[in-house]
PDB file of C-alpha atoms in Angstrom:
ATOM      1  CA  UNK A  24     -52.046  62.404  40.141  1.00  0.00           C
ATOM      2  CA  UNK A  25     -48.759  60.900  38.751  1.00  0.00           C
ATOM      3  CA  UNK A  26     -48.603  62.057  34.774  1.00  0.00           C
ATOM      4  CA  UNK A  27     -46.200  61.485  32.446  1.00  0.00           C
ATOM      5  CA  UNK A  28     -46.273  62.890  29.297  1.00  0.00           C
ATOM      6  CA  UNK A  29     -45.607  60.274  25.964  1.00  0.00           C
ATOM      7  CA  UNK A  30     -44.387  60.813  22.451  1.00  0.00           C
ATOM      8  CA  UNK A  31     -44.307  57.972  19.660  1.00  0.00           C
ATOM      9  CA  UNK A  32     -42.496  59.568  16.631  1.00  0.00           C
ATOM     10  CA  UNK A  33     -40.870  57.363  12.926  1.00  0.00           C
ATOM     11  CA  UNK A  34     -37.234  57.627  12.486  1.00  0.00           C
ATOM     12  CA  UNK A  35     -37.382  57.694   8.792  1.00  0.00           C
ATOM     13  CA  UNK A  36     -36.697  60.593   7.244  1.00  0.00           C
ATOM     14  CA  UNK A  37     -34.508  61.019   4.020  1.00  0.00           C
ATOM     15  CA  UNK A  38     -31.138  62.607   3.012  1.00  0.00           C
ATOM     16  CA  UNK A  39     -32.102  66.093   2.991  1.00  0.00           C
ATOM     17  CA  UNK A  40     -33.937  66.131   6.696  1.00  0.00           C
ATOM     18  CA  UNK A  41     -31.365  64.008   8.342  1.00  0.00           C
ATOM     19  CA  UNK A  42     -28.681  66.623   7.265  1.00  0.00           C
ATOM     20  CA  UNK A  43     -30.882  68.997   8.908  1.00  0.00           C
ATOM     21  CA  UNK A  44     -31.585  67.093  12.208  1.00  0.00           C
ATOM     22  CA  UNK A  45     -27.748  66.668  12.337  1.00  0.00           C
ATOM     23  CA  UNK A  46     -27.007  69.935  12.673  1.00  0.00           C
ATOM     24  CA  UNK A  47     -28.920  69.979  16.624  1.00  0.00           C
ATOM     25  CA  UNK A  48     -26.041  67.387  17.730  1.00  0.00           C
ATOM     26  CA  UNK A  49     -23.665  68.161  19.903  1.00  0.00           C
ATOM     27  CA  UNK A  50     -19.825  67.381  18.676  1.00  0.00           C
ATOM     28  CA  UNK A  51     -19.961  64.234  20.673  1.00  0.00           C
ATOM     29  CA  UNK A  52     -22.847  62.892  19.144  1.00  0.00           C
ATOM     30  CA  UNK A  53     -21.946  63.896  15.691  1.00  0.00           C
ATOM     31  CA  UNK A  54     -18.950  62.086  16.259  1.00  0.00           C
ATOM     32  CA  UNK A  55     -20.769  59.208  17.683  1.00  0.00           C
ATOM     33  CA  UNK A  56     -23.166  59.235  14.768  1.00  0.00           C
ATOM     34  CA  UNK A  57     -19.775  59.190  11.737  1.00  0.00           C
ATOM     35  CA  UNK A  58     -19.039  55.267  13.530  1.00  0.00           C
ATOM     36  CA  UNK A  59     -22.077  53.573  12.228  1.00  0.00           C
ATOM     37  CA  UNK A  60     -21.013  51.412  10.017  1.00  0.00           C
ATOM     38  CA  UNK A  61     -24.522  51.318   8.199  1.00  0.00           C
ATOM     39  CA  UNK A  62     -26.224  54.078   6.984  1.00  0.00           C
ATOM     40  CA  UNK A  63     -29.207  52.762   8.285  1.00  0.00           C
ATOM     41  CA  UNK A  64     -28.113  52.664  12.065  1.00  0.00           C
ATOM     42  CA  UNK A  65     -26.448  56.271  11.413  1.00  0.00           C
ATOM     43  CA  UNK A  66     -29.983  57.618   9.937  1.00  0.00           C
ATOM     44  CA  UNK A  67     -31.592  55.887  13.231  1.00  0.00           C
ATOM     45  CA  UNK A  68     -29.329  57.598  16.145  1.00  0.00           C
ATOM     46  CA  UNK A  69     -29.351  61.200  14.339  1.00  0.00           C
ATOM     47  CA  UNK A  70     -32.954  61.484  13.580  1.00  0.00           C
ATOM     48  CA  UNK A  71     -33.652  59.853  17.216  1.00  0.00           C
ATOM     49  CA  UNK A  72     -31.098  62.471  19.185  1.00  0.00           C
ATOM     50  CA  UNK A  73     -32.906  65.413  17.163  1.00  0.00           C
ATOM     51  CA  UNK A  74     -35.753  64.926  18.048  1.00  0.00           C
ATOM     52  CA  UNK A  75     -35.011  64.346  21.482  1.00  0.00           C
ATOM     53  CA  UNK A  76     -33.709  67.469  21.389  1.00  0.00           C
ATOM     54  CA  UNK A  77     -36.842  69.257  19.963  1.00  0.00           C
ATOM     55  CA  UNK A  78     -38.980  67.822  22.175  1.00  0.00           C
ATOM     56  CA  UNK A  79     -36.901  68.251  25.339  1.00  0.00           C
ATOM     57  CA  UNK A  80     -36.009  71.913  24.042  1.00  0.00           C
ATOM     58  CA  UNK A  81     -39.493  72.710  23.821  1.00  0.00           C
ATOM     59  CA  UNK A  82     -40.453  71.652  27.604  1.00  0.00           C
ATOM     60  CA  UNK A  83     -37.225  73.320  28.796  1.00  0.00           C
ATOM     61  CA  UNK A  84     -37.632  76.476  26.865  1.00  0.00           C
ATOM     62  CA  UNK A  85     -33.845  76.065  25.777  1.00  0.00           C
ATOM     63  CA  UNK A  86     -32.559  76.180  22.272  1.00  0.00           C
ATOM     64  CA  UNK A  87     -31.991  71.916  20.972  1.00  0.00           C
ATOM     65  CA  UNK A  88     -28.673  71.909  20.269  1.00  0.00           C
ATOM     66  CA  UNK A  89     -27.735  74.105  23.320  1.00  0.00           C
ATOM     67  CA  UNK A  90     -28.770  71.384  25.614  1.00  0.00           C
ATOM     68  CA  UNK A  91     -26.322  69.700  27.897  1.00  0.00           C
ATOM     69  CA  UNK A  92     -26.602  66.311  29.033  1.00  0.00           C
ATOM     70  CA  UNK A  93     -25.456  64.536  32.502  1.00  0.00           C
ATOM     71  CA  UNK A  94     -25.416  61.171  32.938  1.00  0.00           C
ATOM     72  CA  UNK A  95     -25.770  59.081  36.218  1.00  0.00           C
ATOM     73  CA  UNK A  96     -23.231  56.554  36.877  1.00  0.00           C
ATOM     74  CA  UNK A  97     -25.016  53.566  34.871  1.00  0.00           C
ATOM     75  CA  UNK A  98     -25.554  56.206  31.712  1.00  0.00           C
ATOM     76  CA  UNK A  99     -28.803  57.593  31.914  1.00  0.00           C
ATOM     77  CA  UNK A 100     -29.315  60.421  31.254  1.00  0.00           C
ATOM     78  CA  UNK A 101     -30.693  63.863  32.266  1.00  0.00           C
ATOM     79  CA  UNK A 102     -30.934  67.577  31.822  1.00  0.00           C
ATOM     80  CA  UNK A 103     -29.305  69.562  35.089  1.00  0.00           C
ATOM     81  CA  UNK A 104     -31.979  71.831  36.632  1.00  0.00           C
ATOM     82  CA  UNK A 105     -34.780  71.655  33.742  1.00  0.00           C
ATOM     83  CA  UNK A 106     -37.367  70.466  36.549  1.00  0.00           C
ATOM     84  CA  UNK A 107     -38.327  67.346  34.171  1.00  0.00           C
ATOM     85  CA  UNK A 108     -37.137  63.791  34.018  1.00  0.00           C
ATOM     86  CA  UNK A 109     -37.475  62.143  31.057  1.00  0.00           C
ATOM     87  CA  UNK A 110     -36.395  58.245  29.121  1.00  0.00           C
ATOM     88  CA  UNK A 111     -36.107  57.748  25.478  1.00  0.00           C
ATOM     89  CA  UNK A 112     -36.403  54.297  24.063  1.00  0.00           C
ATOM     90  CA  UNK A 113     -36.330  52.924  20.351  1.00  0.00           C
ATOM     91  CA  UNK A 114     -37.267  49.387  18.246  1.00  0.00           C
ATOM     92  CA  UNK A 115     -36.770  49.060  14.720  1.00  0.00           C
ATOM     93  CA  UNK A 116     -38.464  52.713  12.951  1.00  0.00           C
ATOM     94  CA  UNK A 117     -40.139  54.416  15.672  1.00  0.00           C
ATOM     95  CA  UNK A 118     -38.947  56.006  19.026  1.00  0.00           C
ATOM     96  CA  UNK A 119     -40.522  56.583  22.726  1.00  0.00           C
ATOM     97  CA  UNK A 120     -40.308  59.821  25.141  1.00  0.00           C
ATOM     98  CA  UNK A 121     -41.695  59.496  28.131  1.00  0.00           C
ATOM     99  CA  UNK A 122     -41.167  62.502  30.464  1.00  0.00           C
ATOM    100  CA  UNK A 123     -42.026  63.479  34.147  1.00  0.00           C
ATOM    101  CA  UNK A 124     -41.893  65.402  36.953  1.00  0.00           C
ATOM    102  CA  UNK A 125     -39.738  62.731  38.534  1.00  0.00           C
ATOM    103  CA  UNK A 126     -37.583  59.614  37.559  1.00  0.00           C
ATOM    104  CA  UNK A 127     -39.550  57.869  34.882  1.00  0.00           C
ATOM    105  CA  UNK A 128     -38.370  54.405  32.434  1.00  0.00           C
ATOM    106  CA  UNK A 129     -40.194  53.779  29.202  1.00  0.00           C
ATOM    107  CA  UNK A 130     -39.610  51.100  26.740  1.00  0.00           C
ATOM    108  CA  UNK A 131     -40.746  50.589  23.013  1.00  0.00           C
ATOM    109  CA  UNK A 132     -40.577  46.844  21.181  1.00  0.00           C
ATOM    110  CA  UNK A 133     -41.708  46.085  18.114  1.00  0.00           C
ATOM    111  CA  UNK A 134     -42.863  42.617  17.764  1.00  0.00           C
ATOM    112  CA  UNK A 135     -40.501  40.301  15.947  1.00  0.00           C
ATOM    113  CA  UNK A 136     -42.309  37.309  14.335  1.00  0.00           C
ATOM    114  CA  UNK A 137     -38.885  35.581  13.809  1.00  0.00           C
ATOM    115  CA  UNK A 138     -37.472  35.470  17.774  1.00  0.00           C
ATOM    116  CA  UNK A 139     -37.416  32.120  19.713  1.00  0.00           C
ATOM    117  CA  UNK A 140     -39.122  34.557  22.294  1.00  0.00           C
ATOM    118  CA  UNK A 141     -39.820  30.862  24.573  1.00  0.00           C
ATOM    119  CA  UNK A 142     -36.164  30.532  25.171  1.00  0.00           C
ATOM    120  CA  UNK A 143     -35.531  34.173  25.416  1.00  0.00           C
ATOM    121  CA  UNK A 144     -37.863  34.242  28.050  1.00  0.00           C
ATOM    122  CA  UNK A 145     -36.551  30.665  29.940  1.00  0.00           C
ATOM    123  CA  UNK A 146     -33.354  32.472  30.272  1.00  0.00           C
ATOM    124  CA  UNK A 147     -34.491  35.892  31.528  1.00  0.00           C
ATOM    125  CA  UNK A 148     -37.765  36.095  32.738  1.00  0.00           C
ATOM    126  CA  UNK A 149     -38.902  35.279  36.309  1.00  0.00           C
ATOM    127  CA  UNK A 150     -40.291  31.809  36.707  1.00  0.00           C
ATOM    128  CA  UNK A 151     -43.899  33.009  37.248  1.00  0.00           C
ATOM    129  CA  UNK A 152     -43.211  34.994  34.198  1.00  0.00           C
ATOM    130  CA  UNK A 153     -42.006  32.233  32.665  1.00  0.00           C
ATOM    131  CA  UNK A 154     -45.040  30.096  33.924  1.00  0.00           C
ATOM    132  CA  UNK A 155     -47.696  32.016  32.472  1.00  0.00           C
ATOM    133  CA  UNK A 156     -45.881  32.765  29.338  1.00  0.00           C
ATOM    134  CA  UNK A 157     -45.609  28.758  28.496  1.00  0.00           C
ATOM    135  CA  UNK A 158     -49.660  28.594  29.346  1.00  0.00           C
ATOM    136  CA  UNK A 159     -49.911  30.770  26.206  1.00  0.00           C
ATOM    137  CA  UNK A 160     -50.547  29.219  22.441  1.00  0.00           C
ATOM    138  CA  UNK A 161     -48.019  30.687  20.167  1.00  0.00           C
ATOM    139  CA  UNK A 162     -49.430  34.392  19.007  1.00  0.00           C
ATOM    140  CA  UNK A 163     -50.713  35.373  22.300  1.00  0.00           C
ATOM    141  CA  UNK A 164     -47.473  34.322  24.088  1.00  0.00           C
ATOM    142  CA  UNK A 165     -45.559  35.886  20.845  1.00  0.00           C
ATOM    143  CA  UNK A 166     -47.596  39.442  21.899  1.00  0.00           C
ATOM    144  CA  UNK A 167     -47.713  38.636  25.520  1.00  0.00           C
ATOM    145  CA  UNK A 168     -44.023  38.476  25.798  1.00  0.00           C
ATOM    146  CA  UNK A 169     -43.115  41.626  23.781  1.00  0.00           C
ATOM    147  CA  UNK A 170     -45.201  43.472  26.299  1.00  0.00           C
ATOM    148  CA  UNK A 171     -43.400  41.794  29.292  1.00  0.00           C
ATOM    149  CA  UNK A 172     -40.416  42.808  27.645  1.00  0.00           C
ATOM    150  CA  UNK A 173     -41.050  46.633  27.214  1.00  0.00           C
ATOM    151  CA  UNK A 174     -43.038  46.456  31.021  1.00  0.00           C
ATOM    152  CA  UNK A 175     -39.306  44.988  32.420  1.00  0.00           C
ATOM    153  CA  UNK A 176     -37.185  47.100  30.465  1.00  0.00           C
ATOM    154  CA  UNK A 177     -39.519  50.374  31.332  1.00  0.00           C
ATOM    155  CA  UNK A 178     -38.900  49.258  35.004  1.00  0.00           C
ATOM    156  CA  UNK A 179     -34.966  49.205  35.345  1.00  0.00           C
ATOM    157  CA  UNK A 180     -34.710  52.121  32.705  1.00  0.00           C
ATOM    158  CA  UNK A 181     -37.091  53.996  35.805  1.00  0.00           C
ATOM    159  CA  UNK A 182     -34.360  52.520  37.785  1.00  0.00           C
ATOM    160  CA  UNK A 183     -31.387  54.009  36.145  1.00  0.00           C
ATOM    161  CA  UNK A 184     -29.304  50.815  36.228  1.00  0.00           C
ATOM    162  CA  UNK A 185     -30.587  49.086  32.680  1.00  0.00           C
ATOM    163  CA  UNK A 186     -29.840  45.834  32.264  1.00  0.00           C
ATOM    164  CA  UNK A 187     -27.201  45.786  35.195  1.00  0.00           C
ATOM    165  CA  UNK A 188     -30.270  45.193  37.210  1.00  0.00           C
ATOM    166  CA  UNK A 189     -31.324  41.196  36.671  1.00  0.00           C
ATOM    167  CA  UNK A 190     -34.687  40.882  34.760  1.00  0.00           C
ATOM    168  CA  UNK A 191     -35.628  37.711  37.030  1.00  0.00           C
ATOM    169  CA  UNK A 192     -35.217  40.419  40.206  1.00  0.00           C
ATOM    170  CA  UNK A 193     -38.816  41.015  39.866  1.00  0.00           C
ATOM    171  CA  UNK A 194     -42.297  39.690  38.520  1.00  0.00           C
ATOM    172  CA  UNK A 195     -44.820  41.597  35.722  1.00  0.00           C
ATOM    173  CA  UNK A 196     -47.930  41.082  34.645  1.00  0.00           C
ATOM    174  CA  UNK A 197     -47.997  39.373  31.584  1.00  0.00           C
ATOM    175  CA  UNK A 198     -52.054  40.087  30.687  1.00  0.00           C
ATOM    176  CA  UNK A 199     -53.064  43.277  28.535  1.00  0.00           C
ATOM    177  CA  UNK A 200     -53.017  45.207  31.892  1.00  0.00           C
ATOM    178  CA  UNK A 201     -49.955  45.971  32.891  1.00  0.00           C
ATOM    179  CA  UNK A 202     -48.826  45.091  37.122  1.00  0.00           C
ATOM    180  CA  UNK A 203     -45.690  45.512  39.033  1.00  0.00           C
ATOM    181  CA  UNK A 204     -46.328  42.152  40.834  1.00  0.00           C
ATOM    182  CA  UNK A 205     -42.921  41.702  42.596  1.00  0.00           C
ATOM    183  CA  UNK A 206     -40.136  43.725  43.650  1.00  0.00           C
ATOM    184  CA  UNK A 207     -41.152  46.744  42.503  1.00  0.00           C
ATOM    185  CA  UNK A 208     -41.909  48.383  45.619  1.00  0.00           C
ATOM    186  CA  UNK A 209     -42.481  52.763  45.021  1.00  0.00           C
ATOM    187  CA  UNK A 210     -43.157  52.302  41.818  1.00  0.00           C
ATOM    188  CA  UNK A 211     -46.238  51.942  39.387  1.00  0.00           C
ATOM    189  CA  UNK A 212     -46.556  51.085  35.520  1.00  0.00           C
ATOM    190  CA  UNK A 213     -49.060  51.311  32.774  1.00  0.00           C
ATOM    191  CA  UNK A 214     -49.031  50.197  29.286  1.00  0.00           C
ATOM    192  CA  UNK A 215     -49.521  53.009  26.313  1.00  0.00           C
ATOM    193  CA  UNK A 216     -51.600  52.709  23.392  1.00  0.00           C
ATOM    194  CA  UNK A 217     -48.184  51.913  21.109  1.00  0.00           C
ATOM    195  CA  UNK A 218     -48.050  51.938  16.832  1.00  0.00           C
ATOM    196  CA  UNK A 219     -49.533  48.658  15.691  1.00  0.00           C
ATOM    197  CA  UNK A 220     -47.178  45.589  15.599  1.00  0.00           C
ATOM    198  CA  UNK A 221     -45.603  47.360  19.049  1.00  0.00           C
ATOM    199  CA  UNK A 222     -45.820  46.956  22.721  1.00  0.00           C
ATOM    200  CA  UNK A 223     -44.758  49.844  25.115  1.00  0.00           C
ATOM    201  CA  UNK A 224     -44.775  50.052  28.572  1.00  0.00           C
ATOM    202  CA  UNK A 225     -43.965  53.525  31.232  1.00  0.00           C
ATOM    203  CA  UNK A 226     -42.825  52.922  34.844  1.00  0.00           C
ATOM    204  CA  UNK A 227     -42.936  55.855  37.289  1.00  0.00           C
ATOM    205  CA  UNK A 228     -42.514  56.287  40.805  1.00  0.00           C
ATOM    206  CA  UNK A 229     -45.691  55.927  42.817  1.00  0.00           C
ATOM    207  CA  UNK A 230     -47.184  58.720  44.652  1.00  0.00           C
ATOM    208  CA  UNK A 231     -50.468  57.007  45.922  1.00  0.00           C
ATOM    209  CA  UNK A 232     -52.575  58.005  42.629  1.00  0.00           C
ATOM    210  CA  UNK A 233     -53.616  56.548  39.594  1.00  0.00           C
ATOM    211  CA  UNK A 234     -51.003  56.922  36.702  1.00  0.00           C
ATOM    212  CA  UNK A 235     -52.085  59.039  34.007  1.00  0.00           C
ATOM    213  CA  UNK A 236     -50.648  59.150  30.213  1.00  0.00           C
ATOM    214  CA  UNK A 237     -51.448  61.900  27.950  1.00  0.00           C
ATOM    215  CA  UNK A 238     -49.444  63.243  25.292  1.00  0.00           C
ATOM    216  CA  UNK A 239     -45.885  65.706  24.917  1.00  0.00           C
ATOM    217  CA  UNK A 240     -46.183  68.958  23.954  1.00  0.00           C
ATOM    218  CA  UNK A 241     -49.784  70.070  25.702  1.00  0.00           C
ATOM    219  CA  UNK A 242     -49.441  71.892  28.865  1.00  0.00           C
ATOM    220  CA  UNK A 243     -49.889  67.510  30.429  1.00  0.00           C
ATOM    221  CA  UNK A 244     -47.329  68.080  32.760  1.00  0.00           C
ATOM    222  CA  UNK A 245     -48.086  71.446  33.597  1.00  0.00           C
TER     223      UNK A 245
END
């Protein structure tokens, strides 16, 4: 069985706990963290890097802020000789951890009822994406594409080339069940049961059995 463990958490969180939650960066993210310009963004990346590092600490049986981070040569990151792989993710007030046994890609997105998601899609999306996206009326190809989204993004996060890899270099399932349909050879995704007005997707690498989801924290992995 391929399992990956999942985490949806909120990144609110006011003055007093994000002054606590600061205190688990590292210098380098503390210094990263002093160039928002909004306070908004600066709450966001603090309270999403803490956490991180509480959940991450907990799996690794390290202290959070005495973990050290490497980072492949596209940025992603991972923690040398902790046995786990893991991918973080983030839209709007809530954050995703997805974390494996071996190279895993999760994305969060939280729907946007303002986006011109049609031409979005036109200039990103495979044309069979693209095809059965413009079949859609309005909500459910509003939804539809959202969960696209998060499926592709989940998929070259798994990767670990982001968006240097070309979103029209392979084909997903845009139906509530989530498909690798082209080019993703090795690999197999699911959708997660996400916060409402969400979509989420986890891509992991396939090992011949069904993909299981269950939550962080709960001997899943184990």
């Amino acid at each position: 069985m391929a399992a990956v463990a999942v985490h949806f958490d909120t990144l609110e969180a006011g003055v007093a706990e994000v002054a606590r939650l600061a205190l688990l960066l590292d210098p380098a993210e503390r210094e990263r963290a002093s160039r928002f310009r909004f306070d908004r963004d600066r709450r966001r990346f603090v309270v999403r890097r803490a956490k991180l590092r509480l959940l991450l600490a907990e799996r690794a049986g390290r202290a959070p802020e005495a973990l050290a981070y490497a980072a492949s040569s596209h940025g992603k990151p991972a923690l040398p000789a902790a046995g786990f792989c893991f991918s973080l993710s983030h839209s709007g007030e809530r954050m995703m951890l997805a974390i494996a046994e071996g190279e895993v890609g999760c994305d969060i997105e939280a729907v946007d009822e303002t986006i011109d998601w049609r031409e979005i899609a036109d200039g990103l999306f495979a044309a069979a994406e693209r095809d059965a996206l413009a079949a859609l009326p309005e909500a459910e190809g509003r939804r539809a594409f959202f969960e696209c989204w998060a499926r592709k993004e989940a998929f070259v996060k798994a990767l670990g080339l982001g968006l240097s890899y070309p979103l029209d270099a392979f084909h997903v399932s845009v139906t509530p069940e989530a498909r690798l349909l082209r080019g993703g050879e090795g690999w197999m995704i699911a959708a997660t049961d996400a916060l409402l007005g969400h979509a989420a997707a986890v891509v992991a690498r396939d090992d011949g059995m069904p993909l299981e989801i269950g939550p962080v924290g709960t001997g899943w992995l184990d």
